[in-house]
Each structure stands twice: as structure tokens, then as C-alpha cells.
Amino acid sequence: MPHQPLADAVRSLMDRARSDLAELVAFPSVADPRQFPVEECEKAARWVADAFAAEGLTGVRLLDTPDGTQSVYAELPGPAGAPTVLLYSHYDVQPPLAEDEWLSPAFELTERDGRWYGRGAADCKGNILMHLTALRALRRADGGYPVGLKIIVEGSEEQGTGGLERYAEAHPELLAADAIVIGDTGNFAAGLPTVTASLRGMTVVDVQVRTLAGNLHSGAFGGAAPDALQALVKVLASLHDEHGDVAVAGLTTDQTWTGVQYPDEQFRADAKVLDGVALTGTGTVADRLWARPSVTVLGIDAPPVVGATSSVQSVAKASVSLRVPPGTDTGAAQEALVAHLEAQVPFGARITVERQGNGSPFLADTSGPAYEAMGKAMVEAFGTPMVASGEGGSIPLCNTLRALYPQAEIVLIGVEEPTTQIHAVNESVDPLELERMALTEALFLRRYAELRSV
């Protein structure tokens, strides 16, 4: 059983967590000025800074990072001899996508069926409230913090523009810590305490195909004039074999995952796969998500159906994402993808491939005292042992922190269990997950201080 005064403190703070999350979700803090005013990100950053300052942290300031966004930093020295823990999250969010598909306004926290809905409710503003609620509970139950603290809340994680990574590299002393808690993942299933031990890396390329000087009438020229959209579709279709496995030469696709498994039916339910539609790829679901590469077409520039004319297209463009598991060099994988796309273009069409950013995969060392302390905390908070899972997404900052602080343990946790629908419409957070994860983090800070002081 968890320490009861601490558990009671967390529970008593949940109404405040909801009201705070509502305030934070109300900022449409999408770090892309083409979509939302930059002032919304600035307001969110100031809200976060004020919230941590109110919990007794000092040195609170906004860092102007090289990509033009702001990160929030705060710190507080711990008791003599205590370790230092860095807590990370990000306040920027994905755009709401099709706002007419939301059952409630995207930037208005709404309770429905026991969950709290809104863009960023889980990713990652819910994790900011996890940090805040854990710290508030420790102050209420213990009167202070057992460790030294550093807080960093990023402003452009979803855009992948690398502002915080470059800032940290230029100020290597800033984020130095004994343990780093990345609040940007979640439990394998609601109620199953999980640390994320593996992250896939990611690279993106934009591919454009040209065939004609301009569009042509499909009746007068179709059948002989090479269609750029048709050519692009053929190129994209070549990225997978008949089973749905990645078919890019130079990428290994037979790795296996040896940790916790992801049953097919559970995955189908979590992913909301339609009845009768088969999953893609071979191997176990865990193999496909966490141990092997995956390719996704993120978007296509082509005429929309509404307003389309009877034309053979002269140009078409797509954005293609490649995820790669630990052990794969992201730069080499990107080059393999580029070579594949260039080799597959039909008709002798002209193809250009623009390389976008890279993020390296990450594999945690789970053998140190921070993981021992997190395991103890999760058993206390959830009443069941901690498991380790992979994560198909990418957090490029993890490898920057590992390079800067090779002795620091990096632990990934959060409120983003599979049904939160992060990056999709109707994103939500389970308040019970938020409560238990806040309690977990508070207990972790205690247990880690105890282990490091022995």
C-alpha cells in the first residue's frame, strides 16, 4: 500500500488538477505560426512557468531556443547529499486536425464518460499536471522535496525542430542530473504500470514527382500522357510488400521484441481497427511496433475530390515517415529510403526527394537505482509490478540527454495509455491514470532519495 498521507494528498489535489488542465488546454499552443498565433505558445509557456514558481521552485525563466520557441526552466536545490532529478514534459501540442470530428471543442477540456477530453489533455499537458500534482502532494504531505529538482518543459517537441536539443548542447551544465524523468509516454494499458524502455527513431522525406509541363485534359491526353499522381502512387505502393512489411532494401525487418507482448485483439481494440480489416505486417504486434521499421505516408499534395477537374496531373508530392528501432542508424536508414524512392519511380518521371529532420532511436538501461525506485513506486501506487514496453514514437531529446549526461538514468513514464488517442481527434486522459501516475512520481522521488542516500 502507498504511504497513505501522500495518496490522500494526491487525491485531494485532483479537482485542482482538472481546473489547471482546463486552463492549460485552453491555449491552442501549436508551435507552428502558420496555423495558430505564436502568442498562444507564449501564454502557455508563461502559465507553466508561473505554476512551477508557485510550488517553490526558483530560477524560473523562459529559454529562447534556436528554433524560435521558448522552453520553461526551473530548479530547486535539494537537501545536503540528495540526488538531483530532472523532470521533462512539453506544452506544445499537435494541431486539432478535423475540428468538426471532435465531439466537444478541441481546446475546451470537457468531461465525458469519466474522461477529460481536449487537445493536449494527455500529450503532453496531462503529463505537466502529473509533475505538478506530484510536487504539490509532496509539499502537502512532507512539507518539501526529498531531492534536488530541475524542470524543463519544451515548446516545440511536436514540431521536431530541435530547439531544446540545440540549446542543451550549447549549455551542457543546465540540465545535468542524476536521474531524468521524461513525462511523455504512458502505461501499456490503463492500470498497468509501465516504463518505456525503447523508442524508435524517426526520419521524414518529402518526395515530388513531375511528368508534364502542366496539367492536361484527361480525355484528350489520358492513356498516353504520363500521370504524376499515378506515378507517385506506384512509388508509395512499393514501400511495402504483399504482407505489409517494409520493402526498402538495406532495412532489417525480422527483429523480434522479447519484452511484454501486445495481444492482437487488444491492439485491434486500442487502434479501433474496423471489423474484417486485417492488421499489416508479419511477426507479433510488439515486433512490428517496437523492434522493426515502419513506413507511413503522412500526406499527399494532389487535387482534392471536391473541385477536381478532368485532368492528367503534372506534379504530385507526398511526405513519408520512416520509424526505425534501436540499433539502426537513422541517417543510413534515411539514405536507404531515398534510394528506394528514386529507384521505383516509373515512366522515367522526374523525382526529387527532400530530406527532413532525423531523430535517433533510444534504448534505456533499466539496471540502475532510478529504475529500482520507479519499480517500488509503481507497485505501491498501482498494486501490481512494473513492466517495461517499447514505444513506436520518437523523443529525440532522449539521445541528446544521454550524450550530454552518460551517467544519468533516463526513465520514461506518463499518462498516455493507448486509449488517450494522442495526435488524433477526441484526445483524452483518464483522471484515474493521472492520479495514480502523480502518486507514482511522488513516491519515486522519495524512494530514489532513499536509495541514493544509502
Tab-separated table of C-alpha atoms in Angstrom:
chain	number	residue	atom	x	y	z
A	1	MET	CA	0.000	0.000	0.000
A	2	PRO	CA	1.253	3.530	-0.733
A	3	HIS	CA	2.065	5.928	2.045
A	4	GLN	CA	-1.485	6.989	2.941
A	5	PRO	CA	-0.924	10.694	3.659
A	6	LEU	CA	0.756	11.024	0.261
A	7	ALA	CA	-2.013	9.125	-1.508
A	8	ASP	CA	-4.608	11.261	0.272
A	9	ALA	CA	-2.745	14.408	-0.727
A	10	VAL	CA	-2.747	13.410	-4.402
A	11	ARG	CA	-6.452	12.562	-4.288
A	12	SER	CA	-7.294	15.871	-2.648
A	13	LEU	CA	-5.479	17.693	-5.461
A	14	MET	CA	-7.380	16.164	-8.360
A	15	ASP	CA	-10.029	18.879	-8.581
A	16	ARG	CA	-7.236	21.410	-8.816
A	17	ALA	CA	-5.518	19.265	-11.436
A	18	ARG	CA	-8.676	19.301	-13.530
A	19	SER	CA	-9.123	23.072	-13.319
A	20	ASP	CA	-5.439	23.650	-14.083
A	21	LEU	CA	-5.535	21.274	-17.025
A	22	ALA	CA	-8.594	23.102	-18.344
A	23	GLU	CA	-6.676	26.393	-18.246
A	24	LEU	CA	-3.666	24.869	-19.981
A	25	VAL	CA	-5.681	23.045	-22.654
A	26	ALA	CA	-7.434	26.319	-23.495
A	27	PHE	CA	-4.211	27.613	-25.070
A	28	PRO	CA	-4.003	26.365	-28.699
A	29	SER	CA	-0.243	26.064	-28.285
A	30	VAL	CA	0.595	24.558	-31.674
A	31	ALA	CA	4.205	25.569	-32.376
A	32	ASP	CA	3.514	26.477	-35.986
A	33	PRO	CA	2.716	30.144	-36.667
A	34	ARG	CA	1.169	29.145	-39.987
A	35	GLN	CA	-1.658	27.521	-38.030
A	36	PHE	CA	-2.007	29.376	-34.716
A	37	PRO	CA	-0.653	32.673	-33.356
A	38	VAL	CA	2.711	32.341	-31.635
A	39	GLU	CA	1.209	34.278	-28.726
A	40	GLU	CA	-0.737	31.168	-27.708
A	41	CYS	CA	2.514	29.267	-27.156
A	42	GLU	CA	3.913	32.222	-25.245
A	43	LYS	CA	0.842	32.284	-22.980
A	44	ALA	CA	1.146	28.547	-22.332
A	45	ALA	CA	4.839	28.921	-21.508
A	46	ARG	CA	4.117	31.704	-19.044
A	47	TRP	CA	1.332	29.644	-17.420
A	48	VAL	CA	3.726	26.720	-16.919
A	49	ALA	CA	6.446	28.973	-15.540
A	50	ASP	CA	4.055	30.569	-13.055
A	51	ALA	CA	2.701	27.173	-11.969
A	52	PHE	CA	6.140	25.792	-11.075
A	53	ALA	CA	7.168	29.042	-9.421
A	54	ALA	CA	4.086	28.739	-7.202
A	55	GLU	CA	5.389	25.357	-5.971
A	56	GLY	CA	8.545	26.918	-4.571
A	57	LEU	CA	10.917	26.350	-7.472
A	58	THR	CA	13.464	29.055	-8.129
A	59	GLY	CA	15.400	30.261	-11.123
A	60	VAL	CA	12.204	30.067	-13.166
A	61	ARG	CA	12.761	31.504	-16.629
A	62	LEU	CA	11.850	31.182	-20.270
A	63	LEU	CA	14.647	29.962	-22.535
A	64	ASP	CA	14.694	31.294	-26.093
A	65	THR	CA	15.702	28.218	-28.085
A	66	PRO	CA	17.306	28.313	-31.568
A	67	ASP	CA	14.110	27.282	-33.388
A	68	GLY	CA	12.319	30.421	-32.213
A	69	THR	CA	10.275	28.794	-29.440
A	70	GLN	CA	10.508	29.000	-25.675
A	71	SER	CA	11.208	26.290	-23.099
A	72	VAL	CA	10.394	26.715	-19.409
A	73	TYR	CA	13.184	26.061	-16.903
A	74	ALA	CA	13.078	25.927	-13.096
A	75	GLU	CA	15.201	24.427	-10.344
A	76	LEU	CA	15.472	23.958	-6.607
A	77	PRO	CA	18.472	22.600	-4.670
A	78	GLY	CA	17.750	19.542	-2.540
A	79	PRO	CA	18.790	18.550	0.963
A	80	ALA	CA	22.510	18.053	1.519
A	81	GLY	CA	23.722	14.921	-0.239
A	82	ALA	CA	20.431	14.384	-2.088
A	83	PRO	CA	20.454	13.459	-5.792
A	84	THR	CA	19.104	15.782	-8.468
A	85	VAL	CA	16.164	14.746	-10.652
A	86	LEU	CA	15.224	16.459	-13.909
A	87	LEU	CA	11.513	16.366	-14.814
A	88	TYR	CA	10.678	16.859	-18.513
A	89	SER	CA	7.500	17.473	-20.467
A	90	HIS	CA	6.300	19.748	-23.294
A	91	TYR	CA	3.470	22.258	-23.553
A	92	ASP	CA	3.172	22.423	-27.348
A	93	VAL	CA	0.509	20.241	-28.920
A	94	GLN	CA	-0.496	18.729	-32.224
A	95	PRO	CA	-2.984	20.719	-34.312
A	96	PRO	CA	-6.585	19.664	-33.694
A	97	LEU	CA	-6.949	18.223	-37.219
A	98	ALA	CA	-10.618	17.959	-38.279
A	99	GLU	CA	-12.276	20.079	-35.620
A	100	ASP	CA	-15.738	19.096	-36.886
A	101	GLU	CA	-14.951	15.497	-35.865
A	102	TRP	CA	-14.390	16.404	-32.216
A	103	LEU	CA	-17.386	15.609	-30.026
A	104	SER	CA	-16.512	18.668	-27.913
A	105	PRO	CA	-14.315	21.706	-28.655
A	106	ALA	CA	-10.674	20.681	-29.050
A	107	PHE	CA	-9.357	23.436	-26.803
A	108	GLU	CA	-12.014	23.192	-24.120
A	109	LEU	CA	-11.460	20.486	-21.509
A	110	THR	CA	-14.700	18.506	-21.387
A	111	GLU	CA	-15.629	15.620	-19.101
A	112	ARG	CA	-17.439	12.758	-20.780
A	113	ASP	CA	-17.861	9.124	-19.706
A	114	GLY	CA	-15.364	9.607	-16.895
A	115	ARG	CA	-12.596	11.000	-19.120
A	116	TRP	CA	-11.299	14.525	-19.756
A	117	TYR	CA	-11.246	15.440	-23.455
A	118	GLY	CA	-9.196	18.118	-25.188
A	119	ARG	CA	-6.113	18.564	-27.364
A	120	GLY	CA	-3.103	18.057	-25.133
A	121	ALA	CA	-5.160	16.567	-22.289
A	122	ALA	CA	-2.711	13.651	-22.366
A	123	ASP	CA	0.091	14.692	-24.757
A	124	CYS	CA	1.576	16.438	-23.055
A	125	LYS	CA	-0.266	18.853	-20.814
A	126	GLY	CA	-1.609	15.940	-18.800
A	127	ASN	CA	1.980	14.996	-18.031
A	128	ILE	CA	2.763	18.558	-16.934
A	129	LEU	CA	-0.093	18.150	-14.422
A	130	MET	CA	1.382	14.795	-13.398
A	131	HIS	CA	4.600	16.609	-12.441
A	132	LEU	CA	2.788	19.478	-10.742
A	133	THR	CA	0.438	17.243	-8.772
A	134	ALA	CA	3.316	15.044	-7.577
A	135	LEU	CA	5.235	18.084	-6.344
A	136	ARG	CA	2.163	19.600	-4.720
A	137	ALA	CA	1.418	16.338	-2.917
A	138	LEU	CA	4.967	16.137	-1.549
A	139	ARG	CA	4.743	19.698	-0.253
A	140	ARG	CA	1.376	18.956	1.358
A	141	ALA	CA	2.365	15.604	2.897
A	142	ASP	CA	6.060	16.182	3.653
A	143	GLY	CA	6.482	19.949	3.622
A	144	GLY	CA	9.098	19.835	0.873
A	145	TYR	CA	11.019	17.762	-1.636
A	146	PRO	CA	13.476	14.931	-0.861
A	147	VAL	CA	15.651	15.574	-3.934
A	148	GLY	CA	17.099	18.466	-5.858
A	149	LEU	CA	14.828	19.355	-8.753
A	150	LYS	CA	15.209	20.679	-12.252
A	151	ILE	CA	12.233	21.243	-14.539
A	152	ILE	CA	12.347	21.604	-18.305
A	153	VAL	CA	9.135	21.982	-20.321
A	154	GLU	CA	9.705	22.179	-24.055
A	155	GLY	CA	7.822	24.343	-26.548
A	156	SER	CA	8.351	22.574	-29.882
A	157	GLU	CA	8.539	18.814	-29.314
A	158	GLU	CA	5.665	18.067	-31.689
A	159	GLN	CA	7.253	20.074	-34.499
A	160	GLY	CA	10.555	18.204	-34.176
A	161	THR	CA	12.560	21.360	-34.898
A	162	GLY	CA	15.203	20.537	-32.287
A	163	GLY	CA	15.283	23.833	-30.439
A	164	LEU	CA	15.737	22.390	-26.970
A	165	GLU	CA	18.301	19.832	-28.141
A	166	ARG	CA	20.498	22.574	-29.598
A	167	TYR	CA	20.034	24.794	-26.556
A	168	ALA	CA	21.048	21.952	-24.225
A	169	GLU	CA	24.135	21.217	-26.307
A	170	ALA	CA	25.145	24.879	-26.080
A	171	HIS	CA	24.506	24.954	-22.282
A	172	PRO	CA	25.570	21.461	-21.187
A	173	GLU	CA	25.515	22.241	-17.467
A	174	LEU	CA	21.881	23.349	-17.464
A	175	LEU	CA	20.077	20.001	-17.435
A	176	ALA	CA	22.699	17.897	-15.642
A	177	ALA	CA	21.026	15.493	-13.199
A	178	ASP	CA	21.419	12.072	-11.604
A	179	ALA	CA	18.096	10.852	-12.961
A	180	ILE	CA	15.850	12.208	-15.706
A	181	VAL	CA	12.109	11.511	-15.784
A	182	ILE	CA	10.666	12.024	-19.256
A	183	GLY	CA	6.938	12.638	-18.820
A	184	ASP	CA	5.844	11.940	-22.394
A	185	THR	CA	4.785	8.296	-22.636
A	186	GLY	CA	2.270	6.163	-20.767
A	187	ASN	CA	1.256	2.792	-19.426
A	188	PHE	CA	0.975	-0.184	-21.742
A	189	ALA	CA	-2.665	-0.398	-20.642
A	190	ALA	CA	-4.663	1.665	-18.181
A	191	GLY	CA	-3.888	0.378	-14.702
A	192	LEU	CA	-0.732	-1.497	-15.753
A	193	PRO	CA	2.303	0.494	-14.507
A	194	THR	CA	4.840	0.757	-17.290
A	195	VAL	CA	8.203	2.265	-18.067
A	196	THR	CA	9.043	2.782	-21.719
A	197	ALA	CA	12.428	1.192	-22.308
A	198	SER	CA	12.711	1.587	-26.074
A	199	LEU	CA	11.878	4.314	-28.598
A	200	ARG	CA	12.036	4.088	-32.352
A	201	GLY	CA	13.879	6.787	-34.238
A	202	MET	CA	12.228	8.766	-36.999
A	203	THR	CA	13.117	10.383	-40.276
A	204	VAL	CA	10.918	12.169	-42.805
A	205	VAL	CA	11.370	12.859	-46.507
A	206	ASP	CA	9.232	14.790	-48.971
A	207	VAL	CA	9.042	13.202	-52.423
A	208	GLN	CA	7.853	15.037	-55.534
A	209	VAL	CA	7.169	13.533	-58.956
A	210	ARG	CA	6.894	15.590	-62.178
A	211	THR	CA	5.885	14.266	-65.597
A	212	LEU	CA	4.484	17.163	-67.634
A	213	ALA	CA	4.976	20.882	-68.118
A	214	GLY	CA	1.391	21.378	-66.930
A	215	ASN	CA	-1.894	19.552	-66.378
A	216	LEU	CA	-3.662	18.153	-69.442
A	217	HIS	CA	-7.273	17.282	-70.322
A	218	SER	CA	-7.733	13.617	-69.393
A	219	GLY	CA	-9.970	12.958	-72.385
A	220	ALA	CA	-7.619	14.433	-74.937
A	221	PHE	CA	-4.367	13.132	-73.412
A	222	GLY	CA	-5.208	10.441	-70.830
A	223	GLY	CA	-3.929	6.990	-71.659
A	224	ALA	CA	-0.670	8.155	-73.166
A	225	ALA	CA	0.376	11.205	-71.137
A	226	PRO	CA	2.300	10.115	-68.019
A	227	ASP	CA	0.275	10.971	-64.898
A	228	ALA	CA	2.398	12.253	-61.988
A	229	LEU	CA	-0.158	11.252	-59.386
A	230	GLN	CA	-0.334	7.718	-60.771
A	231	ALA	CA	3.467	7.563	-60.754
A	232	LEU	CA	3.606	8.765	-57.146
A	233	VAL	CA	1.032	6.187	-56.088
A	234	LYS	CA	3.148	3.433	-57.655
A	235	VAL	CA	6.231	4.679	-55.818
A	236	LEU	CA	4.402	4.770	-52.483
A	237	ALA	CA	2.888	1.332	-53.028
A	238	SER	CA	6.385	-0.119	-53.481
A	239	LEU	CA	7.358	0.759	-49.894
A	240	HIS	CA	5.635	-2.382	-48.541
A	241	ASP	CA	5.487	-5.998	-49.698
A	242	GLU	CA	2.341	-8.071	-50.097
A	243	HIS	CA	2.223	-8.736	-46.340
A	244	GLY	CA	2.562	-5.097	-45.376
A	245	ASP	CA	6.184	-5.388	-44.221
A	246	VAL	CA	8.623	-2.623	-45.165
A	247	ALA	CA	10.265	-3.437	-48.503
A	248	VAL	CA	13.138	-0.926	-48.511
A	249	ALA	CA	16.489	-2.501	-49.321
A	250	GLY	CA	19.021	-2.017	-46.554
A	251	LEU	CA	16.488	-2.048	-43.712
A	252	THR	CA	16.310	-5.145	-41.491
A	253	THR	CA	12.717	-6.279	-40.942
A	254	ASP	CA	12.959	-9.539	-38.990
A	255	GLN	CA	13.891	-8.333	-35.483
A	256	THR	CA	11.862	-9.578	-32.511
A	257	TRP	CA	10.690	-7.985	-29.256
A	258	THR	CA	11.430	-10.017	-26.116
A	259	GLY	CA	9.600	-7.901	-23.532
A	260	VAL	CA	5.911	-7.515	-22.742
A	261	GLN	CA	3.737	-8.628	-25.655
A	262	TYR	CA	0.776	-6.844	-27.261
A	263	PRO	CA	-2.064	-9.315	-27.961
A	264	ASP	CA	-3.642	-8.915	-31.394
A	265	GLU	CA	-7.152	-8.393	-30.070
A	266	GLN	CA	-6.015	-5.814	-27.538
A	267	PHE	CA	-4.187	-3.929	-30.273
A	268	ARG	CA	-7.217	-4.092	-32.581
A	269	ALA	CA	-9.364	-2.617	-29.827
A	270	ASP	CA	-6.831	0.067	-28.886
A	271	ALA	CA	-6.295	1.057	-32.533
A	272	LYS	CA	-10.032	0.824	-33.330
A	273	VAL	CA	-9.377	-1.387	-36.361
A	274	LEU	CA	-12.607	-1.948	-38.274
A	275	ASP	CA	-14.172	-5.412	-38.229
A	276	GLY	CA	-12.878	-7.584	-41.037
A	277	VAL	CA	-9.819	-5.400	-41.715
A	278	ALA	CA	-6.548	-7.286	-41.270
A	279	LEU	CA	-3.508	-5.969	-39.432
A	280	THR	CA	-0.496	-5.291	-41.633
A	281	GLY	CA	2.907	-6.931	-41.443
A	282	THR	CA	4.182	-10.207	-40.033
A	283	GLY	CA	5.525	-11.242	-36.624
A	284	THR	CA	3.935	-10.278	-33.333
A	285	VAL	CA	2.347	-6.860	-32.867
A	286	ALA	CA	5.164	-5.985	-30.445
A	287	ASP	CA	7.734	-6.950	-33.104
A	288	ARG	CA	6.072	-4.652	-35.623
A	289	LEU	CA	5.646	-1.701	-33.274
A	290	TRP	CA	8.857	-1.727	-31.263
A	291	ALA	CA	11.514	-3.887	-32.966
A	292	ARG	CA	11.090	-3.261	-36.688
A	293	PRO	CA	10.944	-0.297	-39.065
A	294	SER	CA	7.664	1.127	-40.296
A	295	VAL	CA	6.839	3.481	-43.151
A	296	THR	CA	3.834	5.803	-43.169
A	297	VAL	CA	2.618	8.212	-45.827
A	298	LEU	CA	1.858	11.321	-43.777
A	299	GLY	CA	0.282	13.407	-46.510
A	300	ILE	CA	-0.168	13.864	-50.238
A	301	ASP	CA	-0.377	17.077	-52.233
A	302	ALA	CA	-2.865	16.335	-55.021
A	303	PRO	CA	-6.185	17.780	-56.121
A	304	PRO	CA	-8.989	17.166	-53.586
A	305	VAL	CA	-12.031	15.230	-54.731
A	306	VAL	CA	-14.308	18.225	-54.338
A	307	GLY	CA	-13.399	20.609	-57.136
A	308	ALA	CA	-11.275	18.101	-59.058
A	309	THR	CA	-11.128	18.597	-62.833
A	310	SER	CA	-10.758	16.043	-65.610
A	311	SER	CA	-7.008	16.387	-65.785
A	312	VAL	CA	-3.854	14.334	-66.065
A	313	GLN	CA	-1.682	15.612	-63.218
A	314	SER	CA	1.708	17.087	-63.987
A	315	VAL	CA	3.036	17.054	-60.413
A	316	ALA	CA	2.285	15.278	-57.129
A	317	LYS	CA	4.038	15.309	-53.764
A	318	ALA	CA	3.989	13.239	-50.578
A	319	SER	CA	5.528	13.316	-47.111
A	320	VAL	CA	6.864	9.930	-45.997
A	321	SER	CA	7.824	8.994	-42.441
A	322	LEU	CA	10.208	6.158	-41.558
A	323	ARG	CA	10.455	4.837	-37.979
A	324	VAL	CA	13.458	2.702	-37.065
A	325	PRO	CA	14.188	0.608	-33.946
A	326	PRO	CA	17.216	0.854	-31.638
A	327	GLY	CA	20.329	-0.457	-33.328
A	328	THR	CA	19.520	1.247	-36.639
A	329	ASP	CA	21.383	4.363	-37.759
A	330	THR	CA	18.730	6.919	-38.681
A	331	GLY	CA	20.898	8.691	-41.247
A	332	ALA	CA	21.687	5.452	-43.070
A	333	ALA	CA	18.016	4.478	-42.944
A	334	GLN	CA	17.033	7.807	-44.488
A	335	GLU	CA	19.504	7.274	-47.323
A	336	ALA	CA	18.088	3.791	-47.926
A	337	LEU	CA	14.596	5.277	-48.138
A	338	VAL	CA	15.730	7.966	-50.579
A	339	ALA	CA	17.483	5.396	-52.782
A	340	HIS	CA	14.358	3.223	-52.823
A	341	LEU	CA	12.072	6.092	-53.814
A	342	GLU	CA	14.393	7.230	-56.592
A	343	ALA	CA	14.727	3.686	-57.947
A	344	GLN	CA	10.996	2.995	-58.024
A	345	VAL	CA	9.727	5.987	-59.988
A	346	PRO	CA	8.105	4.792	-63.269
A	347	PHE	CA	7.927	6.314	-66.772
A	348	GLY	CA	11.310	7.974	-66.333
A	349	ALA	CA	9.492	10.632	-64.367
A	350	ARG	CA	11.492	13.339	-62.649
A	351	ILE	CA	11.681	12.775	-58.930
A	352	THR	CA	13.099	14.965	-56.203
A	353	VAL	CA	13.431	13.886	-52.587
A	354	GLU	CA	13.954	16.447	-49.839
A	355	ARG	CA	15.443	15.129	-46.611
A	356	GLN	CA	13.784	16.483	-43.475
A	357	GLY	CA	14.885	16.037	-39.855
A	358	ASN	CA	16.143	12.890	-38.114
A	359	GLY	CA	15.602	11.609	-34.587
A	360	SER	CA	17.668	8.673	-33.323
A	361	PRO	CA	16.166	5.616	-31.596
A	362	PHE	CA	16.660	5.162	-27.865
A	363	LEU	CA	17.198	2.126	-25.634
A	364	ALA	CA	17.212	2.632	-21.861
A	365	ASP	CA	19.481	0.945	-19.343
A	366	THR	CA	16.992	-0.331	-16.758
A	367	SER	CA	19.504	-1.722	-14.258
A	368	GLY	CA	20.170	1.305	-12.047
A	369	PRO	CA	18.723	2.724	-8.826
A	370	ALA	CA	16.260	5.037	-10.598
A	371	TYR	CA	14.540	2.049	-12.188
A	372	GLU	CA	14.601	0.197	-8.882
A	373	ALA	CA	12.975	3.199	-7.212
A	374	MET	CA	10.400	3.524	-10.002
A	375	GLY	CA	9.547	-0.169	-9.695
A	376	LYS	CA	8.929	0.229	-5.962
A	377	ALA	CA	6.836	3.347	-6.534
A	378	MET	CA	4.689	1.733	-9.210
A	379	VAL	CA	3.944	-1.318	-7.065
A	380	GLU	CA	2.889	0.985	-4.235
A	381	ALA	CA	0.720	3.192	-6.439
A	382	PHE	CA	-0.895	0.512	-8.621
A	383	GLY	CA	-0.666	-2.633	-6.541
A	384	THR	CA	0.908	-4.554	-9.419
A	385	PRO	CA	4.506	-4.962	-10.649
A	386	MET	CA	6.026	-2.612	-13.190
A	387	VAL	CA	6.521	-3.817	-16.765
A	388	ALA	CA	8.776	-2.461	-19.495
A	389	SER	CA	7.458	-1.855	-23.001
A	390	GLY	CA	8.580	-0.243	-26.212
A	391	GLU	CA	7.164	2.831	-27.873
A	392	GLY	CA	6.845	3.302	-31.609
A	393	GLY	CA	7.156	7.063	-31.347
A	394	SER	CA	10.278	9.167	-31.054
A	395	ILE	CA	11.595	11.641	-28.462
A	396	PRO	CA	14.823	12.998	-29.973
A	397	LEU	CA	15.791	14.793	-26.747
A	398	CYS	CA	16.471	11.443	-25.042
A	399	ASN	CA	19.604	10.805	-27.074
A	400	THR	CA	20.794	14.379	-26.602
A	401	LEU	CA	20.471	13.959	-22.843
A	402	ARG	CA	22.229	10.593	-22.960
A	403	ALA	CA	25.140	12.083	-24.884
A	404	LEU	CA	25.421	15.051	-22.520
A	405	TYR	CA	24.957	13.083	-19.289
A	406	PRO	CA	26.030	9.475	-19.864
A	407	GLN	CA	25.866	8.654	-16.134
A	408	ALA	CA	22.262	9.842	-15.734
A	409	GLU	CA	19.437	7.305	-15.768
A	410	ILE	CA	16.594	8.212	-18.134
A	411	VAL	CA	13.138	6.932	-17.164
A	412	LEU	CA	10.118	7.387	-19.437
A	413	ILE	CA	6.623	7.413	-17.905
A	414	GLY	CA	3.352	9.282	-18.309
A	415	VAL	CA	-0.425	9.342	-18.612
A	416	GLU	CA	-0.654	8.472	-22.333
A	417	GLU	CA	-2.125	4.943	-22.193
A	418	PRO	CA	-3.383	3.606	-25.569
A	419	THR	CA	-6.971	4.851	-25.350
A	420	THR	CA	-5.929	8.503	-24.957
A	421	GLN	CA	-5.808	8.875	-28.781
A	422	ILE	CA	-2.873	11.263	-28.773
A	423	HIS	CA	-2.342	13.053	-32.110
A	424	ALA	CA	-5.906	12.136	-33.130
A	425	VAL	CA	-9.323	13.740	-32.732
A	426	ASN	CA	-11.049	13.390	-29.353
A	427	GLU	CA	-7.814	13.103	-27.377
A	428	SER	CA	-8.493	12.460	-23.700
A	429	VAL	CA	-6.944	11.493	-20.391
A	430	ASP	CA	-8.235	9.115	-17.741
A	431	PRO	CA	-8.198	11.088	-14.474
A	432	LEU	CA	-7.541	7.900	-12.523
A	433	GLU	CA	-4.361	7.345	-14.585
A	434	LEU	CA	-3.338	10.927	-13.887
A	435	GLU	CA	-3.925	10.423	-10.161
A	436	ARG	CA	-2.002	7.157	-9.981
A	437	MET	CA	0.881	8.429	-12.098
A	438	ALA	CA	1.181	11.588	-9.992
A	439	LEU	CA	1.303	9.383	-6.892
A	440	THR	CA	3.869	7.165	-8.626
A	441	GLU	CA	6.125	10.119	-9.342
A	442	ALA	CA	5.852	11.475	-5.793
A	443	LEU	CA	6.685	8.042	-4.389
A	444	PHE	CA	9.533	7.674	-6.868
A	445	LEU	CA	11.170	10.914	-5.706
A	446	ARG	CA	11.047	9.612	-2.138
A	447	ARG	CA	12.315	6.124	-2.943
A	448	TYR	CA	15.087	7.420	-5.198
A	449	ALA	CA	16.319	9.787	-2.484
A	450	GLU	CA	16.361	6.870	-0.023
A	451	LEU	CA	18.271	4.560	-2.379
A	452	ARG	CA	20.846	7.185	-3.335
A	453	SER	CA	21.467	8.133	0.300
A	454	VAL	CA	22.280	4.550	1.346
